Coordinates of C-alpha atoms and ligand atoms in Angstrom, one line a residue:
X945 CA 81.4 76.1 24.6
X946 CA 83.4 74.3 27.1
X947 CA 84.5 76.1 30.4
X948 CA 88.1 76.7 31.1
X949 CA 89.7 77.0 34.6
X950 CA 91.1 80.6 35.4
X951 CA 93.9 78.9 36.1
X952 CA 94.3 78.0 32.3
X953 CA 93.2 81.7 31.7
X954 CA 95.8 83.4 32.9
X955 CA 98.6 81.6 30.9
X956 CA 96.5 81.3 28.4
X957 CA 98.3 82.8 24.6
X958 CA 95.2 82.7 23.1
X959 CA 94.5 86.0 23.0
X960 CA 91.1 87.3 21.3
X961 CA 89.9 84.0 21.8
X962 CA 86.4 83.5 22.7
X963 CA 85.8 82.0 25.9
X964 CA 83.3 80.8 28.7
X965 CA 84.3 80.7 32.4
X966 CA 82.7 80.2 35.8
X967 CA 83.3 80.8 39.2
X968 CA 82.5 83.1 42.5
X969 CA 82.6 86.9 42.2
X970 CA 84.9 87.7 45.0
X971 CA 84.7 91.8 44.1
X972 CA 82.8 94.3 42.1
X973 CA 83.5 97.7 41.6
X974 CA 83.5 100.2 38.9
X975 CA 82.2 103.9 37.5
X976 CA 79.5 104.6 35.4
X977 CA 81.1 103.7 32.3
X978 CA 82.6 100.2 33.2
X979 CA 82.7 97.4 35.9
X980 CA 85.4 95.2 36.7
X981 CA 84.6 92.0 38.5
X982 CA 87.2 89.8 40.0
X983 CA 86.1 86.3 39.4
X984 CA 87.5 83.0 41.3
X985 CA 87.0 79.5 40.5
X986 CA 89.3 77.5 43.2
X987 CA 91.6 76.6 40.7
X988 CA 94.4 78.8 41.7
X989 CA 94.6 81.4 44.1
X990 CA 94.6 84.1 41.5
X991 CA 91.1 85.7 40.3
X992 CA 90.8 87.0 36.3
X993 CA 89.3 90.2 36.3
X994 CA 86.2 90.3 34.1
X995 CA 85.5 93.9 32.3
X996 CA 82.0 95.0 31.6
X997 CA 81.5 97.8 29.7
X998 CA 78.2 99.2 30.5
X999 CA 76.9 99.9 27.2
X1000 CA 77.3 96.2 27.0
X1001 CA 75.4 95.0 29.8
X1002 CA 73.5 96.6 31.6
X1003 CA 74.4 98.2 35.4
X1004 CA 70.7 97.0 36.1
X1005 CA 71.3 93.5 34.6
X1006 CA 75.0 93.6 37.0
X1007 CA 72.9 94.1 40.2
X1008 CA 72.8 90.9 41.5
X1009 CA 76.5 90.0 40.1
X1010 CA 77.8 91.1 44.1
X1011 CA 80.7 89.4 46.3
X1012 CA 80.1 85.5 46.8
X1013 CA 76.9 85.4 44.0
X1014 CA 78.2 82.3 41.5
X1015 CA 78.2 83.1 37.6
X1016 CA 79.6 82.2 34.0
X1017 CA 80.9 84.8 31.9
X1018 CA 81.2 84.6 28.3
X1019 CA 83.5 87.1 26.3
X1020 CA 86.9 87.6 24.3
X1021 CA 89.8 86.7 26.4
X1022 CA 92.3 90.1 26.1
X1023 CA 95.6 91.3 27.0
X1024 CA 95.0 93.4 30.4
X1025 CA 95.3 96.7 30.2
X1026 CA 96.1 97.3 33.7
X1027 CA 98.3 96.3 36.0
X1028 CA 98.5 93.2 38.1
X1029 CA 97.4 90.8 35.3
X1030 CA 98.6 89.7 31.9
X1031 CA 95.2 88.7 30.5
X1032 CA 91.5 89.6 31.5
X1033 CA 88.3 88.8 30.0
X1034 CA 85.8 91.6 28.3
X1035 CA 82.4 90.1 28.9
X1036 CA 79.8 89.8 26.2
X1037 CA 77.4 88.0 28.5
X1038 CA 77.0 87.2 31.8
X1039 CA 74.5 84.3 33.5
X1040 CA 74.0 84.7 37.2
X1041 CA 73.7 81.1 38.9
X1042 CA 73.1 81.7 41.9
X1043 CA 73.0 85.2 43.9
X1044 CA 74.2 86.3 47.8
X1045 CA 72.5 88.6 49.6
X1046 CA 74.7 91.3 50.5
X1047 CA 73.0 91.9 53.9
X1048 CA 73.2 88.1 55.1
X1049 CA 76.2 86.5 53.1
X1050 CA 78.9 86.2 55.7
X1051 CA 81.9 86.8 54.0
X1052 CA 80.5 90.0 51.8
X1053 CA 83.4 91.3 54.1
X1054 CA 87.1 90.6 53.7
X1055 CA 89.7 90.1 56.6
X1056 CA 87.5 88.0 59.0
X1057 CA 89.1 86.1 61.8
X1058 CA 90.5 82.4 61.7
X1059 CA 87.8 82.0 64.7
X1060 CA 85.2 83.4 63.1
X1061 CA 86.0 81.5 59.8
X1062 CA 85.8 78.2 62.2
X1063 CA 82.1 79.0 62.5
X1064 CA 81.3 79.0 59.1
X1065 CA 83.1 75.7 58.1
X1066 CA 80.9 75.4 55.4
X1067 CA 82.0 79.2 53.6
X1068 CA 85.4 78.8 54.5
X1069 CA 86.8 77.1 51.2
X1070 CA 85.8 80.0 49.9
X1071 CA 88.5 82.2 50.9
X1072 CA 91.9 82.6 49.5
X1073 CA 93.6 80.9 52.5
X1074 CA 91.3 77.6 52.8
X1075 CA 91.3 77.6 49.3
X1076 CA 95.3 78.0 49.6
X1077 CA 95.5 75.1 52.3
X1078 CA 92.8 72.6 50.7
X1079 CA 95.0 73.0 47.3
X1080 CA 98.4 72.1 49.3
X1081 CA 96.9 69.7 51.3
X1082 CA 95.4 68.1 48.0
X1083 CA 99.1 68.2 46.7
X1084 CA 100.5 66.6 49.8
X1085 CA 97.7 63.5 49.7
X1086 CA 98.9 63.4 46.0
X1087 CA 102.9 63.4 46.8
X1088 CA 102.3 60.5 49.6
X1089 CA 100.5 58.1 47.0
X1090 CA 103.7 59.3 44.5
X1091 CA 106.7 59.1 46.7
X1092 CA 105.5 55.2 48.0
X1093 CA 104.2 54.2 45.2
X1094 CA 107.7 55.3 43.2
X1095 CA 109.5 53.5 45.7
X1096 CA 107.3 49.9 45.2
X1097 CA 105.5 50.4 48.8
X1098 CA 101.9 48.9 48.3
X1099 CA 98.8 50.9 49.6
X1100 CA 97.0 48.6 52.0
X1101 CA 93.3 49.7 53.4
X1102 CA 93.1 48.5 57.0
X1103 CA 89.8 48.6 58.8
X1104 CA 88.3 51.5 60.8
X1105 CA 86.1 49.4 62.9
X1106 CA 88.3 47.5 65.0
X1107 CA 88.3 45.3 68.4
X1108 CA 91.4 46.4 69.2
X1109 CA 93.5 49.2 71.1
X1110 CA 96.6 49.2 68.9
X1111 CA 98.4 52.4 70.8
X1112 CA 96.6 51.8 74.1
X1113 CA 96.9 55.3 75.0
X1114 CA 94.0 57.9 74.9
X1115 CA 90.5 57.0 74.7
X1116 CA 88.9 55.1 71.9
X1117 CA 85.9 56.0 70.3
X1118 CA 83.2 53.4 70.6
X1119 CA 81.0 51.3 67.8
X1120 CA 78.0 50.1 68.5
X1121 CA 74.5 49.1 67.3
X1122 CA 73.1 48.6 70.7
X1123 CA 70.1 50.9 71.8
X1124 CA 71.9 52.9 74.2
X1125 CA 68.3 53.4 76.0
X1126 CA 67.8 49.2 76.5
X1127 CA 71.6 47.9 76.8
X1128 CA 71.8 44.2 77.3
X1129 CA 73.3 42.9 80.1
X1130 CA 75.0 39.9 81.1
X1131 CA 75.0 37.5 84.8
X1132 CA 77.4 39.8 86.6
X1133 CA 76.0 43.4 84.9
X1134 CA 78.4 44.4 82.4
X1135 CA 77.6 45.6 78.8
X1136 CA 76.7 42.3 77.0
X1137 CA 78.5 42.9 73.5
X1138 CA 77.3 39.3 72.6
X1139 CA 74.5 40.5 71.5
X1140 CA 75.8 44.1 70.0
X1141 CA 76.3 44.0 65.8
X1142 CA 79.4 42.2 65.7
X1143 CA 79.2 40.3 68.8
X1144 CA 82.0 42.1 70.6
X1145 CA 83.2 45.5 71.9
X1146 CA 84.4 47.2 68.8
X1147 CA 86.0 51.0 68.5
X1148 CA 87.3 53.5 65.5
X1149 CA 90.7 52.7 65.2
X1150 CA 93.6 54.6 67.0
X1151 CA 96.0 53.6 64.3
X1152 CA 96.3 51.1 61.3
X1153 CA 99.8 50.2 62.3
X1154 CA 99.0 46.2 63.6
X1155 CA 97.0 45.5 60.6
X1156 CA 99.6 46.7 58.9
X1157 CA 102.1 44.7 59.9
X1158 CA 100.5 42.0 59.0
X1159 CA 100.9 43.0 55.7
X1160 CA 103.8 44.2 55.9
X1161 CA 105.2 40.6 56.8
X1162 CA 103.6 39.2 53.5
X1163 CA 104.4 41.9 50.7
X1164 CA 107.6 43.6 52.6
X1165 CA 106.9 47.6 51.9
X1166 CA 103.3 48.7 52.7
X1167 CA 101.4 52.0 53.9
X1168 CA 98.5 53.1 55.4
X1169 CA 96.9 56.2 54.6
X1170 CA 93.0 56.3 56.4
X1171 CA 91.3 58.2 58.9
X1172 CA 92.3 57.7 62.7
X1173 CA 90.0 58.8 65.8
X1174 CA 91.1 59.5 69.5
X1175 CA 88.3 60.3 72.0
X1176 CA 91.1 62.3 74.4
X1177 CA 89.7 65.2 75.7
X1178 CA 92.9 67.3 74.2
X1179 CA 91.8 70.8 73.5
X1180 CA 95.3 72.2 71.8
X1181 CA 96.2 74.1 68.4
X1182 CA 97.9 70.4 67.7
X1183 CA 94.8 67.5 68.2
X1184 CA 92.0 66.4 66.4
X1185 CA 90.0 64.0 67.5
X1186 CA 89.9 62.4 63.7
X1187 CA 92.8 63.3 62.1
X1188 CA 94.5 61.6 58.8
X1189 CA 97.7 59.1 59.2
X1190 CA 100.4 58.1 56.9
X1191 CA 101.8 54.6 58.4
X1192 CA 104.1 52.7 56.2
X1193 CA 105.7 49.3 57.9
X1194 CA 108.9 47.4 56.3
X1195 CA 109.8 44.2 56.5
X1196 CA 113.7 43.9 57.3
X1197 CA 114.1 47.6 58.6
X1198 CA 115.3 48.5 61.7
X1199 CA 115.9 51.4 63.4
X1200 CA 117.9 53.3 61.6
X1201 CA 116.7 52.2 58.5
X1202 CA 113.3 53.5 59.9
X1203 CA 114.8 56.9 60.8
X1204 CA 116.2 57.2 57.3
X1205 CA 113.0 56.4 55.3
X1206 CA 110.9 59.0 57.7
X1207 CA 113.8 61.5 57.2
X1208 CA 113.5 60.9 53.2
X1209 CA 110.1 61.1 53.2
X1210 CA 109.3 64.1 54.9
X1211 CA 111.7 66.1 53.0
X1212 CA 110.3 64.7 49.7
X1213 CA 106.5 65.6 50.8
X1214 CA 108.0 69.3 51.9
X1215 CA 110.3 69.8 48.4
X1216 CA 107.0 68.7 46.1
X1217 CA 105.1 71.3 48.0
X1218 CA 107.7 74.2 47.3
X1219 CA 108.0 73.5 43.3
X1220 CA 104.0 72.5 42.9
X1221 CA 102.5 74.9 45.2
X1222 CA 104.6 78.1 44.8
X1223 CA 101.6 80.3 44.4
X1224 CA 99.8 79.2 47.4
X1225 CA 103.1 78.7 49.8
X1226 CA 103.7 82.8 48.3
X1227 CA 100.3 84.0 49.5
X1228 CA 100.4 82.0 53.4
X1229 CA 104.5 83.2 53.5
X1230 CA 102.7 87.0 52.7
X1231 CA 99.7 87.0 55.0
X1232 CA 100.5 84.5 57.8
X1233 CA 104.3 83.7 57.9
X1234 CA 107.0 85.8 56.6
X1235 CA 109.7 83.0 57.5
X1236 CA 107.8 80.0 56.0
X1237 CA 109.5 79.2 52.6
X1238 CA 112.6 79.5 54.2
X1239 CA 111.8 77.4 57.3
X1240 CA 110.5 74.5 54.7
X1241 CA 113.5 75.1 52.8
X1242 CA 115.8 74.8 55.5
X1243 CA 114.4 71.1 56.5
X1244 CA 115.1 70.3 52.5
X1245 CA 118.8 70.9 52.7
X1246 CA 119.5 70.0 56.3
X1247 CA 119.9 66.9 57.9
X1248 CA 117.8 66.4 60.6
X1249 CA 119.6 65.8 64.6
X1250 CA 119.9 62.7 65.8
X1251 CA 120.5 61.6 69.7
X1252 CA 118.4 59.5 72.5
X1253 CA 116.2 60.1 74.8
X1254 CA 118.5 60.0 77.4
X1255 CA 120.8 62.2 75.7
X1256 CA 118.0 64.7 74.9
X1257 CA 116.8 64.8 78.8
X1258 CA 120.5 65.3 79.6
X1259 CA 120.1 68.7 77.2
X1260 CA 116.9 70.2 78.9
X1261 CA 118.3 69.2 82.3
X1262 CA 121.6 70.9 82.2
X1263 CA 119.8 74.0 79.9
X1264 CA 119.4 76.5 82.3
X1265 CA 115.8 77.0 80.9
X1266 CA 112.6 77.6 83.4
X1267 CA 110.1 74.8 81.7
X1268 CA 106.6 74.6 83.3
X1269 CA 106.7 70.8 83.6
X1270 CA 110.1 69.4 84.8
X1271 CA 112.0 66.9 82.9
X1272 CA 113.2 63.6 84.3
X1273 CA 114.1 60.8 82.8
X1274 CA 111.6 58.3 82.6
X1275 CA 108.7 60.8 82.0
X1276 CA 107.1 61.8 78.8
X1277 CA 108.4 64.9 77.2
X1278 CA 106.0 67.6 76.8
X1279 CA 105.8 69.9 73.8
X1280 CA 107.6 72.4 75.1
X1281 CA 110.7 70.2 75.9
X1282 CA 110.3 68.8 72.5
X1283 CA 110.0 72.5 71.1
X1284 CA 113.0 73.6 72.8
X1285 CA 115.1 70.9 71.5
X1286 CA 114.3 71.9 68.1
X1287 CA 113.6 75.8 67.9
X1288 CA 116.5 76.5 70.8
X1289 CA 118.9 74.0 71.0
X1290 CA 119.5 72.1 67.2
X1291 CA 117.8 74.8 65.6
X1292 CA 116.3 72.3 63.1
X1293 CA 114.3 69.1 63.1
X1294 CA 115.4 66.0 66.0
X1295 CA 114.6 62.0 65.8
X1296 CA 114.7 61.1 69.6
X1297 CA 115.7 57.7 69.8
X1298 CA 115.3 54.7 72.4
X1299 CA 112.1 56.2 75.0
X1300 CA 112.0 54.4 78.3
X1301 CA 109.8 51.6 77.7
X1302 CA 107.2 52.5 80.3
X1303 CA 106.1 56.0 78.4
X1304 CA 105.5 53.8 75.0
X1305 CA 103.0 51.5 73.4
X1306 CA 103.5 47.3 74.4
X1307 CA 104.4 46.4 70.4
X1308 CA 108.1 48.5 70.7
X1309 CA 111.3 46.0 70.4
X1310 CA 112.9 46.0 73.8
X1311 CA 116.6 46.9 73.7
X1312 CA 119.5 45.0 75.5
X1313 CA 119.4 47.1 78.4
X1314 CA 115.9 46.6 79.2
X1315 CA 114.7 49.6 80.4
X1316 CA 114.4 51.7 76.7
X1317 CA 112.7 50.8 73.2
X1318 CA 113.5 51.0 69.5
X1319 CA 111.3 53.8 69.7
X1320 CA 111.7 57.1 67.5
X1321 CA 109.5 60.4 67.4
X1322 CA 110.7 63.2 65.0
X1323 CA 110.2 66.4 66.1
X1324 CA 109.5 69.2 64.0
X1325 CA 109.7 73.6 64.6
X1326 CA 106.8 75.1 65.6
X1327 CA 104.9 71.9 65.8
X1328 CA 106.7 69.3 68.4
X1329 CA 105.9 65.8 67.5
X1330 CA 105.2 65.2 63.8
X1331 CA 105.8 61.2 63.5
X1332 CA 106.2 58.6 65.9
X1333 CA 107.4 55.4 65.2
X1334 CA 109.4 52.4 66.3
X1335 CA 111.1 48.9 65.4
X1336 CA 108.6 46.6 66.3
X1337 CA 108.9 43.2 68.9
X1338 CA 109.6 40.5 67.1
X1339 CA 110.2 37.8 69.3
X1340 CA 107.1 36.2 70.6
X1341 CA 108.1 35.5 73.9
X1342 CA 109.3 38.8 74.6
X1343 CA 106.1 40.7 73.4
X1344 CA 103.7 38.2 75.1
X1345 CA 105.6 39.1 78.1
X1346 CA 105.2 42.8 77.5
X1347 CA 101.4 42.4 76.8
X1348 CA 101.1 40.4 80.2
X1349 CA 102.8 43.1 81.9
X1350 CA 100.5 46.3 80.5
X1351 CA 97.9 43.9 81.6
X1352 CA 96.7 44.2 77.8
X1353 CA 94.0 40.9 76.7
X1354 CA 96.2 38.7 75.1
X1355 CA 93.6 36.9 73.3
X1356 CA 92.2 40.3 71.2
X1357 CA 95.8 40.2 70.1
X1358 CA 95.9 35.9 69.1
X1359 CA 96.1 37.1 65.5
X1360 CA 98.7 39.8 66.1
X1361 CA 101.0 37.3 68.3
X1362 CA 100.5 34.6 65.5
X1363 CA 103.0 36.6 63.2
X1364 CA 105.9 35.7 65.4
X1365 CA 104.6 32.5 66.0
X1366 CA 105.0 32.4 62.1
X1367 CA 107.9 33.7 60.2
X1368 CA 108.4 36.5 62.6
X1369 CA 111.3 39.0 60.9
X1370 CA 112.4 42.1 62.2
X1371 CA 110.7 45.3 60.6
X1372 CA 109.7 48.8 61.3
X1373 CA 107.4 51.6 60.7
X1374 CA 106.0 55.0 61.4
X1375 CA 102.9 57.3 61.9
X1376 CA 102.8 60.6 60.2
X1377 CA 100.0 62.5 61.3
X1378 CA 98.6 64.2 58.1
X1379 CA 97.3 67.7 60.0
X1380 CA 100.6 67.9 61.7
X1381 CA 102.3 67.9 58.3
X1382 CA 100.2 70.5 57.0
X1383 CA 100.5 72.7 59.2
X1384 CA 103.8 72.9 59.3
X1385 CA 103.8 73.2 55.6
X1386 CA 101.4 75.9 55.5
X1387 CA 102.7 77.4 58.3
X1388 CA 98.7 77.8 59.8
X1389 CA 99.0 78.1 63.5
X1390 CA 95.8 75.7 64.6
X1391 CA 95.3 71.8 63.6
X1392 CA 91.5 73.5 63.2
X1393 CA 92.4 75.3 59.8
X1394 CA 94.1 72.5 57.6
X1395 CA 91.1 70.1 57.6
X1396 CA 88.2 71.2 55.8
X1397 CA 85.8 69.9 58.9
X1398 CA 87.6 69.5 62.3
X1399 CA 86.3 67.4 64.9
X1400 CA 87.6 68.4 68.3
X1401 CA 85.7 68.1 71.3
X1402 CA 82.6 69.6 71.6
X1403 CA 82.4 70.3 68.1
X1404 CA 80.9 68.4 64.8
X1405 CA 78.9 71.1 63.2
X1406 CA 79.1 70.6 59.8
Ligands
4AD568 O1 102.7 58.6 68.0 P1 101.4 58.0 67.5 O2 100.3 57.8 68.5 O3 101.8 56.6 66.8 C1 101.0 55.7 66.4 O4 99.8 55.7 66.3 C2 101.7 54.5 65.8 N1 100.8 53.4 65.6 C3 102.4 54.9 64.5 C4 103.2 53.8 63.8 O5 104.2 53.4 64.3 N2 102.7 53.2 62.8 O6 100.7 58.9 66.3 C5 101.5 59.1 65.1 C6 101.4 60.5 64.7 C7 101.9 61.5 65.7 O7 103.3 61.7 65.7 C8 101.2 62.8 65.3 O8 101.8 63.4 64.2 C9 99.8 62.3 64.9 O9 100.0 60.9 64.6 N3 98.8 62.4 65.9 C10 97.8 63.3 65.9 N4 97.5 64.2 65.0 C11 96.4 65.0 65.3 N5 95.6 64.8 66.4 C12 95.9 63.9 67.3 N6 95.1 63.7 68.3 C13 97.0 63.0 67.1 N7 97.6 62.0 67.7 C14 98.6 61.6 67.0
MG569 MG1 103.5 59.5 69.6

């Protein structure tokens, strides 16, 4: 007999059948006379309840059928005679996989802490809310793939391993095969990387934007979708030090065209989560968020503010409101600037436009007046910063200029400067950080809680 999923089971009309499913007893409890077992496969949020009827099976044979033990049940699905479910199984026979010690199985327990959950990484999809979040965040990965590959975008797999700094921000992560006890060294005493595996100082990569462009400026609508790493010490409900980026890059965009696509897109990614997720969105609104579903509906049917840099310093300078860190123009915004902008002041989600060139990366399209670039970050509630972005250089002169100036090593970059050497073309693209997204979708509070294994500093347990 073939297993079916308990999400099948509970719309299931085929009632009396006789059926075989599996999963993780989350409950047990009973009289004398009959035990009901509430039985969870990951499927869906929702358990079936599994009735025993003693004279059945055994209490003694039930004993090690306890919270987290892993079993398959055979027996006649029914129509529930209680309340809370429209069908439940009556057991004929029950096969214990694998039992858990109720003295030593951590979550035996319900309502443990997020923290606590943190520590047992390896449990934690086991719960109704990481099984809630790994399901949506499934569904989002899904809905990326959909909404670019509906609109002809073609999926392009740049490296991890790279020799470059695209973003030439935080700290990179660094790649080596060296023996970090013997480390070669050359005439004047630096690290020789000659004789490291690829010959050269490599790193993880901060971003997959630059190889992207490149092919970007072949097949016109391409996106990234890979693992990033940032070795900044950033210890906040908002960083990982490996997250997940979404980075498409379009030939023949610019700016606004940019802003459009990242306002289309998000708002697709958020409406596919509220019709294909309703049941898990309805349990994190309950427990964790009482104003999520209609925050993510609100960014569905609103459009999203619009202004510069400029103009948004002008706001949080004439706002009357005590901010820890003062705002100037010219430095960067912190997330409680950003925050206010969008919680306080627009009340729903900004694209800040045209940054001061000094606070953003060397690859940004200058603009006539020299002092800003094409840049755009779209801030969302609750989170700040969700995607940044820009309209890329694409005169060479003017971006070998820029790389001189940021003192950045032209030749790691010959390959990069070669496209506008070579049919340069003006184009555009973005990076949406994956964990951001789900968390605002989800409504979680900490970046820690929508990946199934964060790595933050100090921290890559499991
Ligand atoms: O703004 P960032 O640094 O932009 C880039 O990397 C560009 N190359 C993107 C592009 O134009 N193709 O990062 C983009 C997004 C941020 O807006 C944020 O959502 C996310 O990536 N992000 C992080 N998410 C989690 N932890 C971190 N440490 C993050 N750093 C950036
Ligand atoms: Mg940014």
């Amino acid at each position: 007999m073939n297993r079916i999923k308990v999400k099948d089971l509970l719309v299931s009309q085929n009632i009396n059948a006789e059926i075989l499913a599996k999963g993780w007893v989350r409950t047990k409890r009973g009289n004398k006379s009959v035990a009901f077992i509430a039985l969870n496969d990951g499927s869906t949020i929702h358990n079936i309840q599994v009735v025993v009827d003693l004279n059945t099976i055994s209490e003694e044979s039930l004993k090690s059928v306890t919270t987290g033990a892993c079993i398959a049940v055979r027996g006649q699905l029914v129509t529930s005679q209680g309340k809370g479910q429209a069908v439940e199984i009556v057991a004929s026979s029950i096969e214990v996989y694998g039992t858990a010690d109720p003295e030593t199985f951590p979550l035996q327990k319900k309502g443990h802490t997020l923290e606590f959950l943190r520590e047992i990484a390896h449990l934690r999809p086991r719960t109704n809310t990481f099984g809630a979040v790994l399901r949506i965040r499934h569904a989002m990965a899904y809905a990326v793939h959909k909404y670019f590959n509906d609109k002809g975008f073609c999926y392009i797999h740049t490296p991890i391993i790279t020799g470059s700094d695209a973003e030439g921000a935080g700290a990179m992560f660094q790649v080596t095969a060296l023996d970090l006890n013997k480390i070669p060294k050359d005439a004047d005493g630096a690290v020789d990387y000659k004789q490291d595996f690829f010959g050269k100082a490599t790193n993880l990569t901060v971003s997959g934007q630059l190889e992207g462009e490149l092919a970007a400026m072949a097949l016109s609508e391409i996106y990234t979708f890979g693992p990033t790493f940032r070795a900044e010490n950033s210890n906040t409900t908002r960083h990982l030090a490996e997250f997940w980026m979404i980075e498409p890059e379009v030939a023949f965009n610019e700016l606004v065209d940019n802003m459009n696509l990242a306002e289309e897109f998000l708002k697709y990614l958020i409406a596919y989560a509220l019709e294909n997720c309703k049941d898990d969105l309805a349990f994190l609104n309950e427990m964790y968020d009482k104003e999520l579903l209609e925050r993510l509906s609100s960014v569905v049917s609103n459009d999203f503010q619009r202004l510069t840099y400029t103009e948004g310093v002008e706001i949080l300078k004439n706002c009357g409101h005590k901010f820890e860190y003062k705002v100037d123009w010219g430095t960067d915004l912190q997330s409680e600037h950003e925050r206010y902008l969008v919680e306080k002041h627009f009340k729903k989600p900004v694209i800040l436009t045209d940054y001061p060139k000094d606070i953003k990366a060397f690859y940004m399209k200058l603009n006539d007046d020299g002092k800003t670039v094409r840049a755009m970050d779209v801030l969302f509630p609750g989170i700040g910063e969700i995607i940044g972005g820009s309209q890329r250089e694409d005169s060479y002169d003017k971006l070998l200029a820029r790389i001189k100036q940021m003192n950045i090593h032209e030749e790691q970059l010959w390959w990069y400067l070669d496209t506008r050497k070579f049919g340069s073309c003006p184009h555009a693209g973005f990076g949406l950080g994956f964990e951001r997204l789900i968390l605002f979708v989800t409504g979680m509070g900490n970046i820690r809680d929508v990946i199934p294994f964060p790595r933050t500093p100090q921290n890559a347990e499991f």
